[in-house]
CSV table of C-alpha atoms in Angstrom, one decimal:
chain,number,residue,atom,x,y,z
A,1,UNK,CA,-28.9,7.2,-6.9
A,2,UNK,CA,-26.7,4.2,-6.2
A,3,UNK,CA,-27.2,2.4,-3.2
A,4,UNK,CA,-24.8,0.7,-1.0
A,5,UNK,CA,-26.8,-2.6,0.7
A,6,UNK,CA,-26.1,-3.8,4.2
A,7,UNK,CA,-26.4,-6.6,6.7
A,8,UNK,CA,-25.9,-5.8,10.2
A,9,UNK,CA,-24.8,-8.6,12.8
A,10,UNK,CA,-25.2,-8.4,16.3
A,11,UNK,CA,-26.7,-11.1,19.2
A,12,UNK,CA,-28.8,-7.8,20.7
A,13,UNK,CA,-31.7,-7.1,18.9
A,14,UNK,CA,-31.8,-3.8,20.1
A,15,UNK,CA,-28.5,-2.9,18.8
A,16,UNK,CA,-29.5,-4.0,15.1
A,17,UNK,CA,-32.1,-1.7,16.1
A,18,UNK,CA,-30.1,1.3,17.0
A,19,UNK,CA,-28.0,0.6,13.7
A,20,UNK,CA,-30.6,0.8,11.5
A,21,UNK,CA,-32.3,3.8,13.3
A,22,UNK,CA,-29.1,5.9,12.5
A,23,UNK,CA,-29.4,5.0,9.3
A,24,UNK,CA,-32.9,5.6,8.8
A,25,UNK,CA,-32.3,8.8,6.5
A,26,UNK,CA,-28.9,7.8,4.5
A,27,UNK,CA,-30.7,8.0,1.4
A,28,UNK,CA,-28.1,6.1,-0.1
A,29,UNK,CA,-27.4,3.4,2.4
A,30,UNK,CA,-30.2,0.3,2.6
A,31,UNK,CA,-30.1,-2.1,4.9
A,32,UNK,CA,-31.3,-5.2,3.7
A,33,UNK,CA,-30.9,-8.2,6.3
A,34,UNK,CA,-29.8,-8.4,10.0
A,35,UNK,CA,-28.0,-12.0,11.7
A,36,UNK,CA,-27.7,-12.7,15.0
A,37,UNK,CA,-24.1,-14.4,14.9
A,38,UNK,CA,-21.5,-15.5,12.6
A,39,UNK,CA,-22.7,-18.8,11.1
A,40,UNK,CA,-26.0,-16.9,10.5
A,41,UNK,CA,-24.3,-14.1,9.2
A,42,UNK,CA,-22.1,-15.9,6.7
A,43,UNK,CA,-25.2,-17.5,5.4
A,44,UNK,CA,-27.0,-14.3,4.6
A,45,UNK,CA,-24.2,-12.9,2.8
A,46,UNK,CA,-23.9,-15.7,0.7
A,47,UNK,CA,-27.5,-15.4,0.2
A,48,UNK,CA,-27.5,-11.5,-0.3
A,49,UNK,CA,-24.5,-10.6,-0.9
A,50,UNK,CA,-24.5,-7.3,1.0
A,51,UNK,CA,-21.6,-4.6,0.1
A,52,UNK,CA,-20.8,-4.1,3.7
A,53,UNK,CA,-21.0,-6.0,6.6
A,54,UNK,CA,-21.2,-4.4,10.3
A,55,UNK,CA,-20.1,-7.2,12.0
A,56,UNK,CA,-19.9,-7.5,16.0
A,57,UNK,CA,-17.3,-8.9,17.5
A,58,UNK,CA,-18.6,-10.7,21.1
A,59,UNK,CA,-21.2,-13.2,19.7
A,60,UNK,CA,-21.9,-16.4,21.3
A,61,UNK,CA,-20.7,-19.3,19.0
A,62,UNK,CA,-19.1,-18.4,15.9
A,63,UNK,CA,-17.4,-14.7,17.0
A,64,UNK,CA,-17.4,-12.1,14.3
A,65,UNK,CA,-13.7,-12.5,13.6
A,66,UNK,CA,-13.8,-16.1,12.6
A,67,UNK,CA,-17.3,-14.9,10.4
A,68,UNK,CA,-15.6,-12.0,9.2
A,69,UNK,CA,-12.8,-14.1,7.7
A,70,UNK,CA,-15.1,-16.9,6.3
A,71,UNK,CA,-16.8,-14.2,4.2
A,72,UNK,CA,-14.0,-12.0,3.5
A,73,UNK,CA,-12.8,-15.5,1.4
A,74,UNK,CA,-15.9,-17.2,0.2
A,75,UNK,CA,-17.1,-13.5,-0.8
A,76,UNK,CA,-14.7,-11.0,-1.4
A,77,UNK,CA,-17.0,-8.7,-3.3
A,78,UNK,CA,-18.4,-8.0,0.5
A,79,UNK,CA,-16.4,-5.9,2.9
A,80,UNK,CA,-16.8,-6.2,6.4
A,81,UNK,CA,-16.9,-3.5,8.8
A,82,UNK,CA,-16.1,-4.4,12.7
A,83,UNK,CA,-18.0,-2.7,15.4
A,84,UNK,CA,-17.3,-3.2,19.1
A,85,UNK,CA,-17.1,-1.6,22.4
A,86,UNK,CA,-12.8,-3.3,22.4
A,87,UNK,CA,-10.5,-0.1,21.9
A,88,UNK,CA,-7.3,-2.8,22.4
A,89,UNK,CA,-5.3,-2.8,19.7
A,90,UNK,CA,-5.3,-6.5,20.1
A,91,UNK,CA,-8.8,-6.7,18.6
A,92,UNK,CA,-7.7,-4.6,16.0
A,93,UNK,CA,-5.1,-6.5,14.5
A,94,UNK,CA,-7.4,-9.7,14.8
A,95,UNK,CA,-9.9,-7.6,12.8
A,96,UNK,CA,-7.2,-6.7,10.3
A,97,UNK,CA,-6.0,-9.8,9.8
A,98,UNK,CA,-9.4,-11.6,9.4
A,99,UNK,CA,-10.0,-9.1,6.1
A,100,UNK,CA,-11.9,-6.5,7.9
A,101,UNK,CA,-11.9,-3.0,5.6
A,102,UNK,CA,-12.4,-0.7,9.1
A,103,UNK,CA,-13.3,-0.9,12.6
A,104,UNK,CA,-15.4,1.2,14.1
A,105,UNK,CA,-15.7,1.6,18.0
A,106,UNK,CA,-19.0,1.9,19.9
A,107,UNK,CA,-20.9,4.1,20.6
A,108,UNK,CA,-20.7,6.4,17.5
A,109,UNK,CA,-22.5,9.0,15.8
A,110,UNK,CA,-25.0,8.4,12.7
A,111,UNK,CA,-22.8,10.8,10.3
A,112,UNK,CA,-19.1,8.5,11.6
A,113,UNK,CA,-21.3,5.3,10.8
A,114,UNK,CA,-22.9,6.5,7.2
A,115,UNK,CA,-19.1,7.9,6.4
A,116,UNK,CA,-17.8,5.0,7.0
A,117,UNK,CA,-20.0,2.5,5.4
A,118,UNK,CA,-19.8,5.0,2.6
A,119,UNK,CA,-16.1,5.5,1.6
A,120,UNK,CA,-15.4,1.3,2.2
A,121,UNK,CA,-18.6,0.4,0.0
A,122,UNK,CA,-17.4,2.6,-2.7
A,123,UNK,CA,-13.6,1.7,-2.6
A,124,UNK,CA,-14.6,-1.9,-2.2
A,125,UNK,CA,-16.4,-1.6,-5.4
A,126,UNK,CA,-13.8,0.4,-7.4
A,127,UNK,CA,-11.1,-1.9,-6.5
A,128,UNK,CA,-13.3,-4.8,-7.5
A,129,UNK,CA,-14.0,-3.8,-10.4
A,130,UNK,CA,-10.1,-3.2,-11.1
A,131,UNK,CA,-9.4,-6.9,-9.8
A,132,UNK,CA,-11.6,-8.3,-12.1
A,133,UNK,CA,-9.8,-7.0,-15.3
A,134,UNK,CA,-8.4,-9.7,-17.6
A,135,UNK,CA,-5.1,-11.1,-15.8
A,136,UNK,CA,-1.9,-10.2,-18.7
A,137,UNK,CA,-1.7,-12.3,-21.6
A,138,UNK,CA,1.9,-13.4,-21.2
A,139,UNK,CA,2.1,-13.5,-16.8
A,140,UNK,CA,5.6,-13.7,-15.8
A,141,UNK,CA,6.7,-17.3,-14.0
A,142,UNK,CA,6.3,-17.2,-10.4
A,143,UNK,CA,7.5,-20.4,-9.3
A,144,UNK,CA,10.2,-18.9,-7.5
A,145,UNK,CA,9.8,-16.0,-5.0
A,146,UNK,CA,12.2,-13.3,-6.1
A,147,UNK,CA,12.5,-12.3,-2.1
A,148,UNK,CA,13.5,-8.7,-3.5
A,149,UNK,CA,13.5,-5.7,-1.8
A,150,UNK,CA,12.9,-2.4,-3.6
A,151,UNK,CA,13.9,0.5,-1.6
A,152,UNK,CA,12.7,4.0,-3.0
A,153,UNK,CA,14.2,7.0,-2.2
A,154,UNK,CA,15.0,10.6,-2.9
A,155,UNK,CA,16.6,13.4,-0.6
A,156,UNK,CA,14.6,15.6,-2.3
A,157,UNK,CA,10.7,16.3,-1.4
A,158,UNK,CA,8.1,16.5,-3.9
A,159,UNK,CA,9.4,14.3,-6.7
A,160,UNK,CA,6.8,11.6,-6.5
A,161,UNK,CA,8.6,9.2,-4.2
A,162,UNK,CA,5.3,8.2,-2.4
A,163,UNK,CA,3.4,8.0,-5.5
A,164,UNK,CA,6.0,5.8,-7.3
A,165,UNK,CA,6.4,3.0,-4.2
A,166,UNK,CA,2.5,2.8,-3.8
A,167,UNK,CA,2.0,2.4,-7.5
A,168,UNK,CA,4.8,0.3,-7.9
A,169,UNK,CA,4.0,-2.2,-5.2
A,170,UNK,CA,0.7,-2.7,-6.6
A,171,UNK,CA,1.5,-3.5,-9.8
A,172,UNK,CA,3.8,-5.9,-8.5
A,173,UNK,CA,1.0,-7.4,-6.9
A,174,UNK,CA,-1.2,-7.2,-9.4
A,175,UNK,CA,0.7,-8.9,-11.9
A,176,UNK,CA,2.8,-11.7,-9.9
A,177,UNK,CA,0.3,-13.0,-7.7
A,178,UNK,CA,2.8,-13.2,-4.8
A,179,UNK,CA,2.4,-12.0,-1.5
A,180,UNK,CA,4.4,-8.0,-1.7
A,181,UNK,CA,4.7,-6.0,1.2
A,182,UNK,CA,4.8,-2.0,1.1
A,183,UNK,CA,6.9,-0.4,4.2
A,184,UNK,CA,6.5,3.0,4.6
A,185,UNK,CA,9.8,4.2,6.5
A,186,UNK,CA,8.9,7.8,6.2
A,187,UNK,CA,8.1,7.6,9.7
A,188,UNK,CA,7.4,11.6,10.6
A,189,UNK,CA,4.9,12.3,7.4
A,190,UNK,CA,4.8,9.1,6.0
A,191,UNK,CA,1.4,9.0,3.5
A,192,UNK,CA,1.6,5.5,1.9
A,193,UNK,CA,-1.8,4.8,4.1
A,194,UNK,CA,-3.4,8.0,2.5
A,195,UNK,CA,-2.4,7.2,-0.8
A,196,UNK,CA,-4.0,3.6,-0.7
A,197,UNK,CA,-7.3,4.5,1.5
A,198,UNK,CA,-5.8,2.9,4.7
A,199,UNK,CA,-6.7,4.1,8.1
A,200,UNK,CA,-4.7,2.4,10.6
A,201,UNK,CA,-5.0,1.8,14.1
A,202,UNK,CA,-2.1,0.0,14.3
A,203,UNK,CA,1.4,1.4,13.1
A,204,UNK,CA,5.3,0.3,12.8
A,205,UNK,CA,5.5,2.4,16.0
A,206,UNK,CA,2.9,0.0,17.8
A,207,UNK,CA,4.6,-3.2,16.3
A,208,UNK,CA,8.2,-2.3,17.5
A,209,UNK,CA,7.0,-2.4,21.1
A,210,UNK,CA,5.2,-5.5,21.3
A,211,UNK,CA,7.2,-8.6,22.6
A,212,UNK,CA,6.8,-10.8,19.8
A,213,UNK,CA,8.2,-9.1,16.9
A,214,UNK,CA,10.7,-11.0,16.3
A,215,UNK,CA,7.5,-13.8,14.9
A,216,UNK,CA,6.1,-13.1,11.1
A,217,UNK,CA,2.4,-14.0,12.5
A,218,UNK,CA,2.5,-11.4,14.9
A,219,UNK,CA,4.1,-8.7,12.2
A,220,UNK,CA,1.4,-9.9,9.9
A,221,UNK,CA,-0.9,-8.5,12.3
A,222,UNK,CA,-0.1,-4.6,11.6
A,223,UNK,CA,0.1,-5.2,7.4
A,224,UNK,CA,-3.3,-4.0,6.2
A,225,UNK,CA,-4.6,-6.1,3.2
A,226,UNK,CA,-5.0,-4.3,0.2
A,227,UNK,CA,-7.3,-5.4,-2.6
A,228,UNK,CA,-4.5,-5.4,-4.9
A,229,UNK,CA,-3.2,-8.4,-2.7
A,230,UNK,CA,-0.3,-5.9,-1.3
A,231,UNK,CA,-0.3,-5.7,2.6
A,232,UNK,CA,1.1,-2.3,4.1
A,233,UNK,CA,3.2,-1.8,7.4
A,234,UNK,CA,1.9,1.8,7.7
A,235,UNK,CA,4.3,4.9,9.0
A,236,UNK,CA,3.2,6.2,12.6
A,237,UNK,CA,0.0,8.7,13.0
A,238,UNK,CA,1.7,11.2,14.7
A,239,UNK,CA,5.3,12.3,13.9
A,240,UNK,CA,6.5,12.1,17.9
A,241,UNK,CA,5.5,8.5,17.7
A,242,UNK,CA,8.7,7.8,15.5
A,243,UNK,CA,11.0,8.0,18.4
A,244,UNK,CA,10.1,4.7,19.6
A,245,UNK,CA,11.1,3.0,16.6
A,246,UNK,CA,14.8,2.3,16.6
A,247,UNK,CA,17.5,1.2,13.7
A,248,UNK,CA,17.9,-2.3,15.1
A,249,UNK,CA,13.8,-2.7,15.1
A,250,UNK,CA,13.9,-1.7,11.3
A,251,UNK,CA,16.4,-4.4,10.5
A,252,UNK,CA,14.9,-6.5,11.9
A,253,UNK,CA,11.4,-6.2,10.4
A,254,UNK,CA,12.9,-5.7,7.5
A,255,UNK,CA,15.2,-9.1,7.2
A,256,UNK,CA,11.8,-10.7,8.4
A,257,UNK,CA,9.6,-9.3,5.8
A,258,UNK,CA,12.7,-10.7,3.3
A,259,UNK,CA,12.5,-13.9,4.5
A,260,UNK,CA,8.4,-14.3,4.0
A,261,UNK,CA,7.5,-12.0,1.0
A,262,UNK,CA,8.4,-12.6,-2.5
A,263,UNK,CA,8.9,-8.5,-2.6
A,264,UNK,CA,9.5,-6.0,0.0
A,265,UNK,CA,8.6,-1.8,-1.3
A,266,UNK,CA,10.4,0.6,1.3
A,267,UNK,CA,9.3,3.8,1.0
A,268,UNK,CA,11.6,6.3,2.8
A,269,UNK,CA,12.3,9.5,4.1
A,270,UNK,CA,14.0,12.7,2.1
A,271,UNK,CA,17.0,12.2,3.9
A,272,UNK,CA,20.0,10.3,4.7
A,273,UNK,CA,19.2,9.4,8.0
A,274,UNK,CA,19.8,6.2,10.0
A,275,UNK,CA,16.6,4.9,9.3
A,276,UNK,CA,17.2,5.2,5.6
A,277,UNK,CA,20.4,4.1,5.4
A,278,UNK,CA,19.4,0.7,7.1
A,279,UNK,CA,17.1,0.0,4.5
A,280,UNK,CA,19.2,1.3,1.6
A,281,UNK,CA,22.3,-1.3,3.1
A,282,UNK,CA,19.4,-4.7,3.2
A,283,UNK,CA,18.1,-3.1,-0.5
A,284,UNK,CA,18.6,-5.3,-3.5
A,285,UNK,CA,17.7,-2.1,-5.8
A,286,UNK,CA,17.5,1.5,-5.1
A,287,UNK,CA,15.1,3.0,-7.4
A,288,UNK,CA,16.7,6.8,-7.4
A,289,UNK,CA,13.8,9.1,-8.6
A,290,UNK,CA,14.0,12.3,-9.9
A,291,UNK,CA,12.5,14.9,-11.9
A,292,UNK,CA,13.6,17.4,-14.7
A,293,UNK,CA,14.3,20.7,-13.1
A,294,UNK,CA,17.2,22.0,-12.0
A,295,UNK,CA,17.0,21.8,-8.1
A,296,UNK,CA,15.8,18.0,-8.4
A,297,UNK,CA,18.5,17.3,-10.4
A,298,UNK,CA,21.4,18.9,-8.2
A,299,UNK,CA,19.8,16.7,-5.4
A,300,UNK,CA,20.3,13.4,-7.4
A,301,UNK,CA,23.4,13.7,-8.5
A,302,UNK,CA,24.7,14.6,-5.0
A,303,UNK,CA,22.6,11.2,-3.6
A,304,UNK,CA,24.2,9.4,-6.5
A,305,UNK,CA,27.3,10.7,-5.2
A,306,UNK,CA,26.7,9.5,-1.6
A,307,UNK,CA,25.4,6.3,-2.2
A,308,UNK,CA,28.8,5.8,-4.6
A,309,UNK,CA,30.6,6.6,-1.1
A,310,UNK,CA,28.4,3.9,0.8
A,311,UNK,CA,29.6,1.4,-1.9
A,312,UNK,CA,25.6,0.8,-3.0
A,313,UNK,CA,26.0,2.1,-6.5
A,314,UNK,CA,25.5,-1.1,-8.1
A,315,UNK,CA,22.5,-1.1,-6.4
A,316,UNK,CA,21.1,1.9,-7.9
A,317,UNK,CA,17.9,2.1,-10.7
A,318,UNK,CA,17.5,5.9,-11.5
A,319,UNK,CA,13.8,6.9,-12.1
A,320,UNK,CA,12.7,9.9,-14.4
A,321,UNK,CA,9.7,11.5,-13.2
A,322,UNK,CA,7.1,13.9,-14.9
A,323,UNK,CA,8.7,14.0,-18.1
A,324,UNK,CA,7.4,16.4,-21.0
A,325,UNK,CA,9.1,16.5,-24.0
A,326,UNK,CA,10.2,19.8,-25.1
A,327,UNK,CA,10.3,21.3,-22.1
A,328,UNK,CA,12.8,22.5,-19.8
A,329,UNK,CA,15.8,19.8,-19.5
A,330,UNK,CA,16.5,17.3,-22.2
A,331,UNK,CA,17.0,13.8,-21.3
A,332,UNK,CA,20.5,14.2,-23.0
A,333,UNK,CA,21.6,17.2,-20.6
A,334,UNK,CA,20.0,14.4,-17.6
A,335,UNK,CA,22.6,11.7,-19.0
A,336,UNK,CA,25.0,14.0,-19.5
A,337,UNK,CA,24.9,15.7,-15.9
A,338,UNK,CA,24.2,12.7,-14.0
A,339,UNK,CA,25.9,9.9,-15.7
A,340,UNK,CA,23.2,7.4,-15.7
A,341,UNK,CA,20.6,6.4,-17.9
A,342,UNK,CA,16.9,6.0,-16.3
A,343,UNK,CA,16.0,2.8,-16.2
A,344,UNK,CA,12.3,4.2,-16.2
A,345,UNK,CA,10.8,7.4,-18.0
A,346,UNK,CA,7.3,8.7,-16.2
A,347,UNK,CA,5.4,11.5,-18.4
A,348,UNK,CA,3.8,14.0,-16.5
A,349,UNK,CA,0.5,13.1,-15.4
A,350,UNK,CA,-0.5,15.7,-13.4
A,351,UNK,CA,-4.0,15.3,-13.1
A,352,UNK,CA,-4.8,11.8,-13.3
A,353,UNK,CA,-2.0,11.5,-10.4
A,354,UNK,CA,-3.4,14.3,-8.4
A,355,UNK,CA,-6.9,12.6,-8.5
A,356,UNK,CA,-5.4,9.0,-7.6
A,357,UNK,CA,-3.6,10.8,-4.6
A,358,UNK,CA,-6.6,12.6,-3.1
A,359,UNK,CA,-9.1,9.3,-3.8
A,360,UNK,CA,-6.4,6.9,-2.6
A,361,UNK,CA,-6.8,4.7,-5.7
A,362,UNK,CA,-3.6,3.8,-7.4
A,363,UNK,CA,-3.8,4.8,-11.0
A,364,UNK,CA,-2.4,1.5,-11.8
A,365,UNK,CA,-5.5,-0.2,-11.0
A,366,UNK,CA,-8.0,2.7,-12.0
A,367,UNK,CA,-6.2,3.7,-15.6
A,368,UNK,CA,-4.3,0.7,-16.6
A,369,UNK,CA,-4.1,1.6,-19.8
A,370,UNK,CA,-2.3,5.1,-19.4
A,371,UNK,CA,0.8,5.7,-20.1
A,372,UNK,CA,2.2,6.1,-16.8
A,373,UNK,CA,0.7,3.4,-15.7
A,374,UNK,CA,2.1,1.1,-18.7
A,375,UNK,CA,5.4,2.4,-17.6
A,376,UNK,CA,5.2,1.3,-14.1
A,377,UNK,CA,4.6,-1.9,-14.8
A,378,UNK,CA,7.4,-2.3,-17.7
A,379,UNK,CA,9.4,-0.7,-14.9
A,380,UNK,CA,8.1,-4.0,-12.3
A,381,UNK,CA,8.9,-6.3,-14.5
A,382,UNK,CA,12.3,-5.3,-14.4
A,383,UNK,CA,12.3,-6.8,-11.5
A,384,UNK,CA,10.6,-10.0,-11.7
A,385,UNK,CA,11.9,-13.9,-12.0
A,386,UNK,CA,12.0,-13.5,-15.9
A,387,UNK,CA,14.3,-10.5,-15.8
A,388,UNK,CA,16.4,-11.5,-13.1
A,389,UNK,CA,20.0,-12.2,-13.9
A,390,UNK,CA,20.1,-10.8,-17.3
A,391,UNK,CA,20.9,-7.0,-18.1
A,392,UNK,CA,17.6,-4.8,-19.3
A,393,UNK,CA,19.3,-4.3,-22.8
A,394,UNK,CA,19.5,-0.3,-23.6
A,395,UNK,CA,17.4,0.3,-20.6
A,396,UNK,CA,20.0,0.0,-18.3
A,397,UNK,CA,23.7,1.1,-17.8
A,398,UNK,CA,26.5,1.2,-14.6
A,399,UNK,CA,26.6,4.3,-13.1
A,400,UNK,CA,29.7,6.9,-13.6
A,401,UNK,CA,30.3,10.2,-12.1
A,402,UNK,CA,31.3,13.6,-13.4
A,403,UNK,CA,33.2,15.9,-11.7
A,404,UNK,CA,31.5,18.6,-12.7
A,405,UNK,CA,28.1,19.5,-10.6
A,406,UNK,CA,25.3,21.0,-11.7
């Protein structure tokens, strides 16, 4: 049985104690070194490299949040996990942004403590093991941030919108080095956190009310690092939460994020609502996806209608989703019906996909060499500094439409 090793750090012995007590019986879990503050801790992990750290956070000297960054950069195979009696949010973004995987507030029960150490031991290591794959042969120029925002949208549920933006933005990650940021704008049932093994605290519903948001620093605070190198601004945890979050507050995180990341991925609602059409007006592309059945279909050639109307045609990158050859509608009929070519074909992948969903790991990362994961990132470098400014030859075409509907 594989074991994930831990170091626990807290100034009271007792509660190193109490730690290790509840984890007594997790066959599975070791402990395998204790510190009693952060310059102490950062040490041992150096020394034992731990997969998880619990790390306190009110230590005399070095606090855990300054140790919890220190290792989070000088070990990154290590993934610390904050414990503290703090509920504030406050505490949670510092944890965030020091690198923390989760936060965990005391007291809590042995079985929240061994789950917990469990699921960030094992993603920690899964995503390592993707990050340390061999970089592309030929990596695209990145001396330049594109400052490109990628909206995704469909008004149409259940044609792999979510799916798409997640794996989209990680592969922009992944292969440009630069700092991306995903946005999911699906504020009522927004899963981008699912998808990517997130669980916030803090949410776009939290950030719009703080004072500040007008600063990047403080709207850095509520993106949760991904090992990727992507950073999420999560949807709300409950749907009644999106009321707070206004038009004018999407703007302007939105012309914010623009300003500081080299690539923006807005996930968005089904709909044409106001939310959505904020995003869609700041977008530089609007990746259109859609699949081949009839209802999808009728859907994206009334969007593409709509966004002709809202003058952001030019804009528009239609995406083919769970293709199969042979069955049900040809990509001729699509052309035909719709007008456009797809700048991006996505078999059907049904299973691998649904396993990346329910694990939260981006197939991307876990089966690079799949097909649809090859044509994700031929579909990212579409947008990248090498392609930008010259047309996607044969890949690529304006968009006309048909009077006839489907």
């Amino acid at each position: 049985m594989s074991q994930t090793s831990v170091l626990i750090v807290d100034d009271i012995s007792t509660t190193r104690e109490d730690i290790k007590r509840l984890l007594y019986f997790e066959e599975d879990i070791k402990v395998i070194g204790e510190a009693s503050d952060g310059e102490e801790a950062i040490r041992a992990v150096e020394a034992l490299r731990p997969d998880v750290v619990l790390m306190d956070i009110n230590m005399p000297g070095m606090d855990g949040i300054a140790a919890s960054e220190a290792i989070t950069s000088r070990v990154p195979e290590t993934a610390v996990v904050i414990i503290s009696i703090q509920k504030e949010s406050e505490y949670l973004r510092k944890a965030m942004a020091a690198g923390a995987r989760d936060y965990l507030v005391k007291p809590f029960t042995s079985s929240d403590l061994a789950e917990t150490i469990r699921r960030v031991g094992r993603t920690q290591k899964q995503q390592i093991l993707q990050l340390r794959a061999p970089a592309p042969k030929e990596a695209p120029q990145t001396t330049a941030p594109a400052n490109r925002m990628l909206v995704v949208f469909s008004s149409k549920g259940g044609v792999g919108k979510t799916t798409l933006a997640c794996n989209l933005a990680v592969s922009l990650a992944r292969e440009t080095r630069q700092n991306v940021a995903l946005v999911d704008l699906n504020l009522q049932s927004g899963n981008v956190a699912l998808m990517l093994n997130i669980l916030p605290q803090g949410t776009i519903a939290e950030l719009v009310q703080e004072e500040d948001r007008g600063e990047i620093s403080l709207v850095d605070n509520y993106l949760y690092p991904h090992l990727s190198g992507l950073k999420v601004l999560p949807a709300p945890l409950k749907p009644e939460q999106a009321e707070v979050v206004a038009v004018k507050d999407i703007e302007a995180i939105l012309k914010l994020l623009k300003g500081n990341y080299a690539y923006i991925v807005v996930d968005t609602a089904p709909a044409f609502n106001d939310l959505t059409l904020s995003a869609l007006d700041l977008a530089d592309d609007i990746l259109l996806i859609f699949t081949p059945d009839l209802p999808a279909l009728k859907c994206a050639k009334t969007d593409l209608e709509v966004l002709e109307r809202l003058n952001q045609a030019s804009k528009v990158k239609a995406v083919l989703n769970k293709s199969t050859l042979g069955n049900g509608i040809s990509l001729a009929e699509i052309k035909q019906s719709l007008g456009v070519t797809p700048l991006a074909i996505l078999p059907q992948a049904e299973k691998m996909v649904l396993a990346s969903v329910n694990r939260g790991h981006p197939f991307v990362l876990t089966h690079p060499g799949s097909v649809i994961a090859q044509r994700i990132k031929e579909l990212a470098e579409n947008f990248m500094p090498a392609a930008m400014g010259k047309r996607i030859k044969g890949r690529q075409k304006r968009f006309f439409f048909l009077s006839k509907l489907l």
